mmCIF file of C-alpha atoms in Angstrom:
data_model
loop_
_atom_site.group_PDB
_atom_site.id
_atom_site.type_symbol
_atom_site.label_atom_id
_atom_site.label_comp_id
_atom_site.label_asym_id
_atom_site.label_seq_id
_atom_site.Cartn_x
_atom_site.Cartn_y
_atom_site.Cartn_z
ATOM 1 C CA MET A 1 -9.877 -17.445 19.112
ATOM 2 C CA ASP A 2 -10.806 -20.911 17.780
ATOM 3 C CA MET A 3 -8.136 -22.869 15.925
ATOM 4 C CA GLU A 4 -8.688 -23.180 12.186
ATOM 5 C CA LEU A 5 -6.906 -24.964 9.367
ATOM 6 C CA ARG A 6 -5.316 -21.708 8.212
ATOM 7 C CA HIS A 7 -3.650 -21.375 11.616
ATOM 8 C CA LEU A 8 -2.174 -24.858 11.251
ATOM 9 C CA ARG A 9 -0.927 -23.944 7.770
ATOM 10 C CA THR A 10 0.729 -20.860 9.261
ATOM 11 C CA ILE A 11 2.492 -22.933 11.923
ATOM 12 C CA ARG A 12 3.648 -25.457 9.339
ATOM 13 C CA ALA A 13 4.915 -22.725 7.012
ATOM 14 C CA ILE A 14 6.937 -21.056 9.780
ATOM 15 C CA ALA A 15 8.426 -24.378 10.877
ATOM 16 C CA ASP A 16 9.323 -25.364 7.309
ATOM 17 C CA ALA A 17 10.819 -21.948 6.493
ATOM 18 C CA GLY A 18 12.751 -21.625 9.736
ATOM 19 C CA SER A 19 12.114 -17.892 10.037
ATOM 20 C CA LEU A 20 9.222 -15.450 10.025
ATOM 21 C CA THR A 21 10.779 -13.515 7.144
ATOM 22 C CA ARG A 22 10.899 -16.528 4.831
ATOM 23 C CA ALA A 23 7.510 -17.775 5.993
ATOM 24 C CA SER A 24 5.874 -14.401 5.315
ATOM 25 C CA ALA A 25 7.114 -14.585 1.712
ATOM 26 C CA VAL A 26 5.693 -18.096 1.304
ATOM 27 C CA LEU A 27 2.329 -17.135 2.811
ATOM 28 C CA GLY A 28 2.103 -13.824 0.954
ATOM 29 C CA LEU A 29 1.801 -11.822 4.187
ATOM 30 C CA ALA A 30 3.694 -8.841 5.511
ATOM 31 C CA GLN A 31 6.045 -9.945 8.288
ATOM 32 C CA PRO A 32 4.432 -7.696 10.959
ATOM 33 C CA ALA A 33 1.021 -9.156 10.100
ATOM 34 C CA LEU A 34 2.420 -12.693 10.356
ATOM 35 C CA SER A 35 4.033 -11.903 13.723
ATOM 36 C CA THR A 36 0.723 -10.562 15.033
ATOM 37 C CA GLN A 37 -1.117 -13.639 13.779
ATOM 38 C CA LEU A 38 1.431 -15.976 15.404
ATOM 39 C CA LYS A 39 1.047 -14.204 18.752
ATOM 40 C CA ARG A 40 -2.707 -14.729 18.592
ATOM 41 C CA ILE A 41 -2.266 -18.415 17.759
ATOM 42 C CA GLU A 42 0.180 -18.880 20.616
ATOM 43 C CA LYS A 43 -2.192 -17.115 22.993
ATOM 44 C CA ALA A 44 -5.033 -19.414 21.922
ATOM 45 C CA LEU A 45 -2.850 -22.506 22.445
ATOM 46 C CA GLY A 46 -1.550 -21.394 25.807
ATOM 47 C CA GLY A 47 2.149 -21.004 25.135
ATOM 48 C CA ALA A 48 4.980 -20.205 22.749
ATOM 49 C CA LEU A 49 5.322 -22.444 19.685
ATOM 50 C CA PHE A 50 8.681 -21.084 18.558
ATOM 51 C CA GLU A 51 11.800 -19.743 20.165
ATOM 52 C CA ARG A 52 13.133 -16.686 18.340
ATOM 53 C CA GLY A 53 16.866 -16.360 17.730
ATOM 54 C CA ARG A 54 19.321 -14.535 15.501
ATOM 55 C CA GLU A 55 19.337 -17.436 13.034
ATOM 56 C CA GLY A 56 15.566 -17.756 12.857
ATOM 57 C CA VAL A 57 13.044 -19.763 14.874
ATOM 58 C CA THR A 58 13.043 -23.233 16.441
ATOM 59 C CA LEU A 59 10.122 -25.244 17.751
ATOM 60 C CA THR A 60 9.365 -25.437 21.446
ATOM 61 C CA PRO A 61 8.037 -28.753 22.841
ATOM 62 C CA LEU A 62 4.508 -27.360 22.528
ATOM 63 C CA GLY A 63 5.307 -26.324 18.960
ATOM 64 C CA GLU A 64 6.505 -29.843 18.104
ATOM 65 C CA LEU A 65 3.264 -31.303 19.443
ATOM 66 C CA VAL A 66 1.105 -28.892 17.443
ATOM 67 C CA LEU A 67 3.176 -29.344 14.277
ATOM 68 C CA ASP A 68 2.886 -33.139 14.484
ATOM 69 C CA ARG A 69 -0.892 -32.847 14.647
ATOM 70 C CA ALA A 70 -0.922 -30.276 11.835
ATOM 71 C CA ARG A 71 1.023 -32.594 9.529
ATOM 72 C CA MET A 72 -1.671 -35.224 10.029
ATOM 73 C CA LEU A 73 -4.725 -32.976 9.875
ATOM 74 C CA LEU A 74 -3.869 -30.803 6.855
ATOM 75 C CA PRO A 75 -3.394 -33.645 4.308
ATOM 76 C CA ALA A 76 -6.535 -35.333 5.648
ATOM 77 C CA ALA A 77 -8.531 -32.134 5.182
ATOM 78 C CA ARG A 78 -7.207 -31.741 1.637
ATOM 79 C CA GLU A 79 -8.130 -35.333 0.742
ATOM 80 C CA LEU A 80 -11.625 -34.805 2.130
ATOM 81 C CA GLN A 81 -12.017 -31.613 0.081
ATOM 82 C CA GLU A 82 -10.898 -33.267 -3.159
ATOM 83 C CA GLU A 83 -13.090 -36.309 -2.608
ATOM 84 C CA ALA A 84 -16.101 -34.089 -1.911
ATOM 85 C CA VAL A 85 -15.543 -32.124 -5.128
ATOM 86 C CA ARG A 86 -15.304 -35.300 -7.186
ATOM 87 C CA PHE A 87 -18.520 -36.557 -5.627
ATOM 88 C CA ALA A 88 -20.410 -33.277 -6.042
ATOM 89 C CA ASN A 89 -19.417 -32.765 -9.676
ATOM 90 C CA ARG A 90 -19.477 -36.256 -11.146
ATOM 91 C CA VAL A 91 -22.929 -35.566 -12.616
ATOM 92 C CA GLY A 92 -21.470 -33.404 -15.395
ATOM 93 C CA VAL A 93 -21.614 -29.826 -16.619
ATOM 94 C CA THR A 94 -23.095 -27.255 -14.255
ATOM 95 C CA PRO A 95 -26.014 -25.626 -16.109
ATOM 96 C CA ARG A 96 -25.863 -22.299 -14.264
ATOM 97 C CA PHE A 97 -23.688 -19.728 -12.510
ATOM 98 C CA ARG A 98 -23.867 -20.249 -8.752
ATOM 99 C CA LEU A 99 -22.072 -17.230 -7.293
ATOM 100 C CA GLY A 100 -20.890 -16.549 -3.763
ATOM 101 C CA GLY A 101 -19.656 -13.251 -2.379
ATOM 102 C CA THR A 102 -19.288 -11.056 0.685
ATOM 103 C CA HIS A 103 -20.473 -7.513 -0.053
ATOM 104 C CA GLY A 104 -19.836 -4.541 -2.302
ATOM 105 C CA PRO A 105 -20.809 -3.179 -5.709
ATOM 106 C CA LEU A 106 -18.693 -5.642 -7.688
ATOM 107 C CA PHE A 107 -20.848 -8.598 -6.712
ATOM 108 C CA GLY A 108 -24.019 -6.864 -7.844
ATOM 109 C CA GLY A 109 -22.316 -5.779 -11.053
ATOM 110 C CA LEU A 110 -21.186 -9.331 -11.815
ATOM 111 C CA VAL A 111 -24.652 -10.758 -11.175
ATOM 112 C CA ASP A 112 -26.229 -8.139 -13.429
ATOM 113 C CA ARG A 113 -23.810 -8.757 -16.288
ATOM 114 C CA LEU A 114 -24.150 -12.542 -16.191
ATOM 115 C CA ALA A 115 -27.937 -12.293 -15.999
ATOM 116 C CA GLU A 116 -27.920 -9.929 -18.987
ATOM 117 C CA GLU A 117 -25.559 -12.096 -21.024
ATOM 118 C CA HIS A 118 -27.337 -15.350 -20.192
ATOM 119 C CA HIS A 119 -30.829 -16.209 -19.021
ATOM 120 C CA ALA A 120 -31.449 -14.626 -15.618
ATOM 121 C CA ASP A 121 -32.632 -17.959 -14.196
ATOM 122 C CA THR A 122 -29.151 -19.417 -14.717
ATOM 123 C CA VAL A 123 -27.666 -17.085 -12.068
ATOM 124 C CA THR A 124 -28.088 -17.788 -8.354
ATOM 125 C CA THR A 125 -26.309 -16.162 -5.423
ATOM 126 C CA HIS A 126 -25.217 -16.825 -1.858
ATOM 127 C CA MET A 127 -23.979 -14.038 0.412
ATOM 128 C CA SER A 128 -21.906 -14.495 3.554
ATOM 129 C CA TRP A 129 -19.464 -12.557 5.745
ATOM 130 C CA SER A 130 -17.334 -15.692 5.958
ATOM 131 C CA ASN A 131 -14.639 -16.379 3.368
ATOM 132 C CA ARG A 132 -14.250 -19.797 4.941
ATOM 133 C CA GLU A 133 -17.897 -20.658 4.307
ATOM 134 C CA LEU A 134 -17.791 -19.405 0.716
ATOM 135 C CA THR A 135 -14.583 -21.145 -0.299
ATOM 136 C CA ALA A 136 -15.773 -24.366 1.346
ATOM 137 C CA MET A 137 -18.979 -24.194 -0.689
ATOM 138 C CA VAL A 138 -16.945 -23.869 -3.899
ATOM 139 C CA ALA A 139 -14.585 -26.658 -2.844
ATOM 140 C CA THR A 140 -17.493 -29.008 -2.156
ATOM 141 C CA GLY A 141 -19.434 -28.191 -5.318
ATOM 142 C CA ARG A 142 -22.264 -26.146 -3.763
ATOM 143 C CA LEU A 143 -21.097 -22.961 -5.505
ATOM 144 C CA ASP A 144 -19.366 -22.497 -8.841
ATOM 145 C CA TYR A 145 -17.545 -19.200 -8.179
ATOM 146 C CA VAL A 146 -16.654 -16.988 -5.263
ATOM 147 C CA LEU A 147 -15.891 -13.269 -5.452
ATOM 148 C CA LEU A 148 -13.970 -12.040 -2.434
ATOM 149 C CA GLY A 149 -10.973 -9.959 -1.460
ATOM 150 C CA ALA A 150 -7.569 -10.130 0.160
ATOM 151 C CA CYS A 151 -5.492 -7.488 1.870
ATOM 152 C CA GLY A 152 -2.439 -6.262 -0.050
ATOM 153 C CA GLU A 153 -0.537 -9.147 -1.625
ATOM 154 C CA SER A 154 -1.846 -11.803 0.765
ATOM 155 C CA ARG A 155 -3.558 -14.916 -0.482
ATOM 156 C CA PRO A 156 -7.291 -15.460 0.051
ATOM 157 C CA ALA A 157 -8.054 -16.846 3.489
ATOM 158 C CA TYR A 158 -9.066 -20.523 3.236
ATOM 159 C CA GLY A 159 -8.488 -20.411 -0.522
ATOM 160 C CA GLY A 160 -6.211 -23.440 -0.829
ATOM 161 C CA GLY A 161 -7.106 -25.784 -3.656
ATOM 162 C CA LEU A 162 -9.056 -23.213 -5.676
ATOM 163 C CA ALA A 163 -7.932 -21.444 -8.833
ATOM 164 C CA TRP A 164 -7.817 -17.651 -8.516
ATOM 165 C CA ARG A 165 -7.739 -14.731 -10.926
ATOM 166 C CA GLU A 166 -7.318 -11.099 -9.952
ATOM 167 C CA VAL A 167 -10.209 -8.806 -10.816
ATOM 168 C CA GLY A 168 -8.690 -5.536 -9.633
ATOM 169 C CA THR A 169 -6.687 -3.881 -6.880
ATOM 170 C CA ASP A 170 -7.984 -0.836 -5.022
ATOM 171 C CA PRO A 171 -6.532 1.456 -2.377
ATOM 172 C CA VAL A 172 -8.433 1.747 0.869
ATOM 173 C CA PHE A 173 -10.011 5.193 1.166
ATOM 174 C CA LEU A 174 -11.379 6.904 4.261
ATOM 175 C CA MET A 175 -14.959 8.131 4.683
ATOM 176 C CA LEU A 176 -15.265 11.358 6.658
ATOM 177 C CA ALA A 177 -18.122 13.549 7.778
ATOM 178 C CA LEU A 178 -18.362 16.705 5.704
ATOM 179 C CA ASP A 179 -17.382 18.815 8.724
ATOM 180 C CA HIS A 180 -14.375 16.645 9.633
ATOM 181 C CA ARG A 181 -11.219 18.751 9.942
ATOM 182 C CA LEU A 182 -9.592 16.868 7.007
ATOM 183 C CA ALA A 183 -12.644 16.507 4.756
ATOM 184 C CA GLY A 184 -11.325 18.946 2.164
ATOM 185 C CA GLU A 185 -8.034 17.128 1.551
ATOM 186 C CA ARG A 186 -7.352 14.767 -1.348
ATOM 187 C CA GLU A 187 -4.634 12.737 0.365
ATOM 188 C CA VAL A 188 -3.690 12.614 4.054
ATOM 189 C CA ASP A 189 -1.130 10.741 6.160
ATOM 190 C CA LEU A 190 -2.641 7.995 8.295
ATOM 191 C CA ALA A 191 -0.955 9.520 11.366
ATOM 192 C CA ALA A 192 -3.280 12.532 11.096
ATOM 193 C CA PHE A 193 -6.146 10.293 12.293
ATOM 194 C CA ALA A 194 -4.458 9.074 15.473
ATOM 195 C CA ASP A 195 -7.169 10.603 17.674
ATOM 196 C CA ASP A 196 -10.147 9.350 15.664
ATOM 197 C CA ARG A 197 -12.334 6.316 16.147
ATOM 198 C CA TRP A 198 -12.835 3.910 13.258
ATOM 199 C CA ALA A 199 -15.613 1.953 11.560
ATOM 200 C CA ALA A 200 -15.095 -1.047 9.315
ATOM 201 C CA VAL A 201 -17.000 -3.976 7.861
ATOM 202 C CA PRO A 202 -15.938 -7.263 9.487
ATOM 203 C CA GLY A 203 -14.417 -10.126 7.553
ATOM 204 C CA GLU A 204 -11.890 -12.895 7.648
ATOM 205 C CA GLY A 205 -8.317 -12.785 6.439
ATOM 206 C CA CYS A 206 -5.574 -10.463 7.571
ATOM 207 C CA PHE A 207 -7.112 -7.019 6.936
ATOM 208 C CA GLU A 208 -7.519 -6.308 10.661
ATOM 209 C CA ASP A 209 -3.884 -7.227 11.263
ATOM 210 C CA CYS A 210 -2.772 -5.125 8.292
ATOM 211 C CA PHE A 211 -4.789 -2.145 9.535
ATOM 212 C CA PHE A 212 -3.321 -2.295 13.044
ATOM 213 C CA THR A 213 0.168 -2.779 11.570
ATOM 214 C CA ALA A 214 -0.268 0.298 9.329
ATOM 215 C CA CYS A 215 -1.424 2.326 12.336
ATOM 216 C CA ALA A 216 1.560 1.135 14.370
ATOM 217 C CA ARG A 217 3.902 2.219 11.599
ATOM 218 C CA ALA A 218 2.169 5.587 11.620
ATOM 219 C CA GLY A 219 2.902 5.845 15.342
ATOM 220 C CA PHE A 220 -0.436 5.165 17.018
ATOM 221 C CA THR A 221 -2.906 2.519 18.168
ATOM 222 C CA PRO A 222 -6.561 3.032 17.126
ATOM 223 C CA ARG A 223 -8.721 4.278 19.996
ATOM 224 C CA ALA A 224 -11.648 2.091 18.934
ATOM 225 C CA VAL A 225 -12.810 0.143 15.886
ATOM 226 C CA TYR A 226 -16.541 -0.375 15.389
ATOM 227 C CA GLU A 227 -17.288 -3.523 13.355
ATOM 228 C CA THR A 228 -20.555 -2.916 11.525
ATOM 229 C CA ASP A 229 -22.390 -3.636 8.323
ATOM 230 C CA VAL A 230 -21.902 -1.307 5.348
ATOM 231 C CA ALA A 231 -24.923 0.880 6.109
ATOM 232 C CA ALA A 232 -23.864 1.458 9.725
ATOM 233 C CA CYS A 233 -20.280 2.142 8.657
ATOM 234 C CA VAL A 234 -21.525 4.850 6.291
ATOM 235 C CA TYR A 235 -23.852 6.296 8.942
ATOM 236 C CA LEU A 236 -21.136 6.506 11.612
ATOM 237 C CA SER A 237 -18.949 8.302 9.095
ATOM 238 C CA GLN A 238 -21.725 10.719 8.095
ATOM 239 C CA VAL A 239 -22.452 11.783 11.670
ATOM 240 C CA GLY A 240 -18.762 12.097 12.554
ATOM 241 C CA ARG A 241 -18.767 9.278 15.091
ATOM 242 C CA ALA A 242 -15.980 7.443 13.291
ATOM 243 C CA VAL A 243 -13.698 7.426 10.273
ATOM 244 C CA GLY A 244 -14.905 4.728 7.898
ATOM 245 C CA LEU A 245 -12.644 2.382 5.952
ATOM 246 C CA CYS A 246 -13.836 1.610 2.425
ATOM 247 C CA ARG A 247 -12.593 0.272 -0.872
ATOM 248 C CA ALA A 248 -12.109 2.976 -3.454
ATOM 249 C CA THR A 249 -14.695 1.311 -5.733
ATOM 250 C CA MET A 250 -17.440 1.991 -3.202
ATOM 251 C CA PRO A 251 -19.788 4.510 -4.859
ATOM 252 C CA PRO A 252 -19.946 8.086 -3.536
ATOM 253 C CA MET A 253 -22.389 8.578 -0.670
ATOM 254 C CA PRO A 254 -24.291 11.744 0.352
ATOM 255 C CA GLY A 255 -22.882 13.429 3.435
ATOM 256 C CA ILE A 256 -19.513 11.724 3.001
ATOM 257 C CA ALA A 257 -16.131 13.133 1.987
ATOM 258 C CA ARG A 258 -13.625 10.535 0.854
ATOM 259 C CA VAL A 259 -9.872 10.973 1.165
ATOM 260 C CA ALA A 260 -6.967 8.818 0.054
ATOM 261 C CA LEU A 261 -4.133 7.800 2.346
ATOM 262 C CA ALA A 262 -0.664 9.057 1.461
ATOM 263 C CA GLY A 263 1.649 6.239 0.486
ATOM 264 C CA THR A 264 -1.281 3.787 0.142
ATOM 265 C CA PRO A 265 -0.578 1.811 3.332
ATOM 266 C CA LEU A 266 -3.707 -0.314 2.805
ATOM 267 C CA SER A 267 -5.013 -1.918 -0.374
ATOM 268 C CA TRP A 268 -7.550 -4.559 -1.344
ATOM 269 C CA ARG A 269 -7.391 -7.134 -4.161
ATOM 270 C CA HIS A 270 -10.653 -8.424 -5.606
ATOM 271 C CA LEU A 271 -10.371 -12.082 -6.642
ATOM 272 C CA ILE A 272 -12.605 -14.589 -8.418
ATOM 273 C CA GLY A 273 -12.108 -18.234 -7.519
ATOM 274 C CA TRP A 274 -13.356 -21.657 -8.653
ATOM 275 C CA HIS A 275 -12.361 -25.277 -8.297
ATOM 276 C CA PRO A 276 -9.972 -26.174 -11.140
ATOM 277 C CA HIS A 277 -11.472 -29.648 -11.606
ATOM 278 C CA ALA A 278 -15.128 -28.644 -11.463
ATOM 279 C CA PRO A 279 -17.305 -28.025 -14.553
ATOM 280 C CA ALA A 280 -17.269 -24.316 -13.684
ATOM 281 C CA ALA A 281 -13.643 -24.185 -14.856
ATOM 282 C CA ARG A 282 -14.934 -24.304 -18.445
ATOM 283 C CA THR A 283 -16.615 -20.913 -18.118
ATOM 284 C CA ALA A 284 -14.122 -19.369 -15.695
ATOM 285 C CA SER A 285 -12.609 -17.070 -18.344
ATOM 286 C CA LEU A 286 -16.050 -15.683 -19.177
ATOM 287 C CA VAL A 287 -16.902 -15.039 -15.513
ATOM 288 C CA THR A 288 -13.500 -13.427 -14.886
ATOM 289 C CA GLU A 289 -14.009 -11.122 -17.871
ATOM 290 C CA GLN A 290 -17.438 -10.065 -16.593
ATOM 291 C CA ALA A 291 -16.095 -9.485 -13.067
ATOM 292 C CA ARG A 292 -13.368 -7.231 -14.457
ATOM 293 C CA ALA A 293 -15.939 -5.336 -16.512
ATOM 294 C CA ALA A 294 -17.971 -4.812 -13.321
ATOM 295 C CA HIS A 295 -14.855 -3.490 -11.580
ATOM 296 C CA ALA A 296 -14.088 -1.081 -14.423
ATOM 297 C CA ALA A 297 -17.676 0.200 -14.264
ATOM 298 C CA ALA A 298 -17.358 0.739 -10.501
ATOM 299 C CA VAL A 299 -14.197 2.792 -11.080
ATOM 300 C CA ARG A 300 -16.035 4.982 -13.573
ATOM 301 C CA GLU A 301 -18.794 5.555 -10.986
ATOM 302 C CA ALA A 302 -16.235 6.855 -8.469
ATOM 303 C CA PRO A 303 -14.717 10.050 -9.961
ATOM 304 C CA ASP A 304 -12.335 10.606 -7.041
ATOM 305 C CA TYR A 305 -10.900 7.116 -7.532
ATOM 306 C CA ALA A 306 -10.612 7.540 -11.293
ATOM 307 C CA ALA A 307 -8.675 10.785 -10.709
ATOM 308 C CA TRP A 308 -6.470 9.067 -8.123
ATOM 309 C CA LEU A 309 -5.613 6.299 -10.590
ATOM 310 C CA ALA A 310 -4.170 8.828 -13.030
ATOM 311 C CA ASP A 311 -1.302 9.439 -10.592
ATOM 312 C CA HIS A 312 -0.869 5.919 -9.193
ATOM 313 C CA GLU A 313 0.280 2.908 -11.205
ATOM 314 C CA GLY A 314 -0.348 -0.695 -10.243
ATOM 315 C CA TYR A 315 -3.969 -0.246 -9.179
ATOM 316 C CA GLY A 316 -7.338 -0.481 -10.899
ATOM 317 C CA THR A 317 -8.837 -3.212 -13.050
ATOM 318 C CA ALA A 318 -6.630 -6.200 -13.831
ATOM 319 C CA ASN A 319 -5.789 -7.012 -17.429
#
């Protein structure tokens, strides 16, 4: 694992908070996910950064070294980001909607609505699997808006310095082959899939950690997780090679039965972000409104999700 700025922010947050519990609240992560992330960071750096005790955590000598460097690097990176935005946007008002996103029906829906509402030539897009790339492009003025997601209540990975609005929050559903033993159920405990293999679309952030944490709480470790694109994830689910993970707003697919997880151990927040000091901030309310309309339309296109929402508060399109 290569060190990234978000890892340095994690180390700084833990040191400042003095405990993983307090740091997880500051970072917006579940404590098990934060513990898993810290172990990976320590493995990458070659040793323990903190000593754990009943009163919290204290820095090891290696941790003090890394924290000293982090306190120099993080402000410098922020200053560079702000200076780049000022440079990129000093020309004036951005004449079009330059959108960035990862994947999924919401991005297409947002593009379609903006192109319908305004001249189609004013809308341009950039797709990437990398949240880091997309948020950096917004921060440096190469994109106006980014539509991405975050696991549970966590903050967007690499999203520091941007303004964010929630578009909607969806449960994570499972995609099963029609002949899967649980294909006829509406809602199933995660533990019932302990012997299955999994398929998921790769991405940055803490979703992988949250998934493994949810499985651990359910009493098992996944046998295998295939990281694929969306089409391959659907195919592996159709042929019964794996159980696919999907957002509930994903449209129904032929040859696929979708089931919800009891207790909703995994959820996904869709977020729209922009730089607060860029010209795009002037039309941010309009873009947020259109993104939420796209989310509401996606819900209507997924009858099983719409039915699920009737019995579950706190999910669906944001107000």
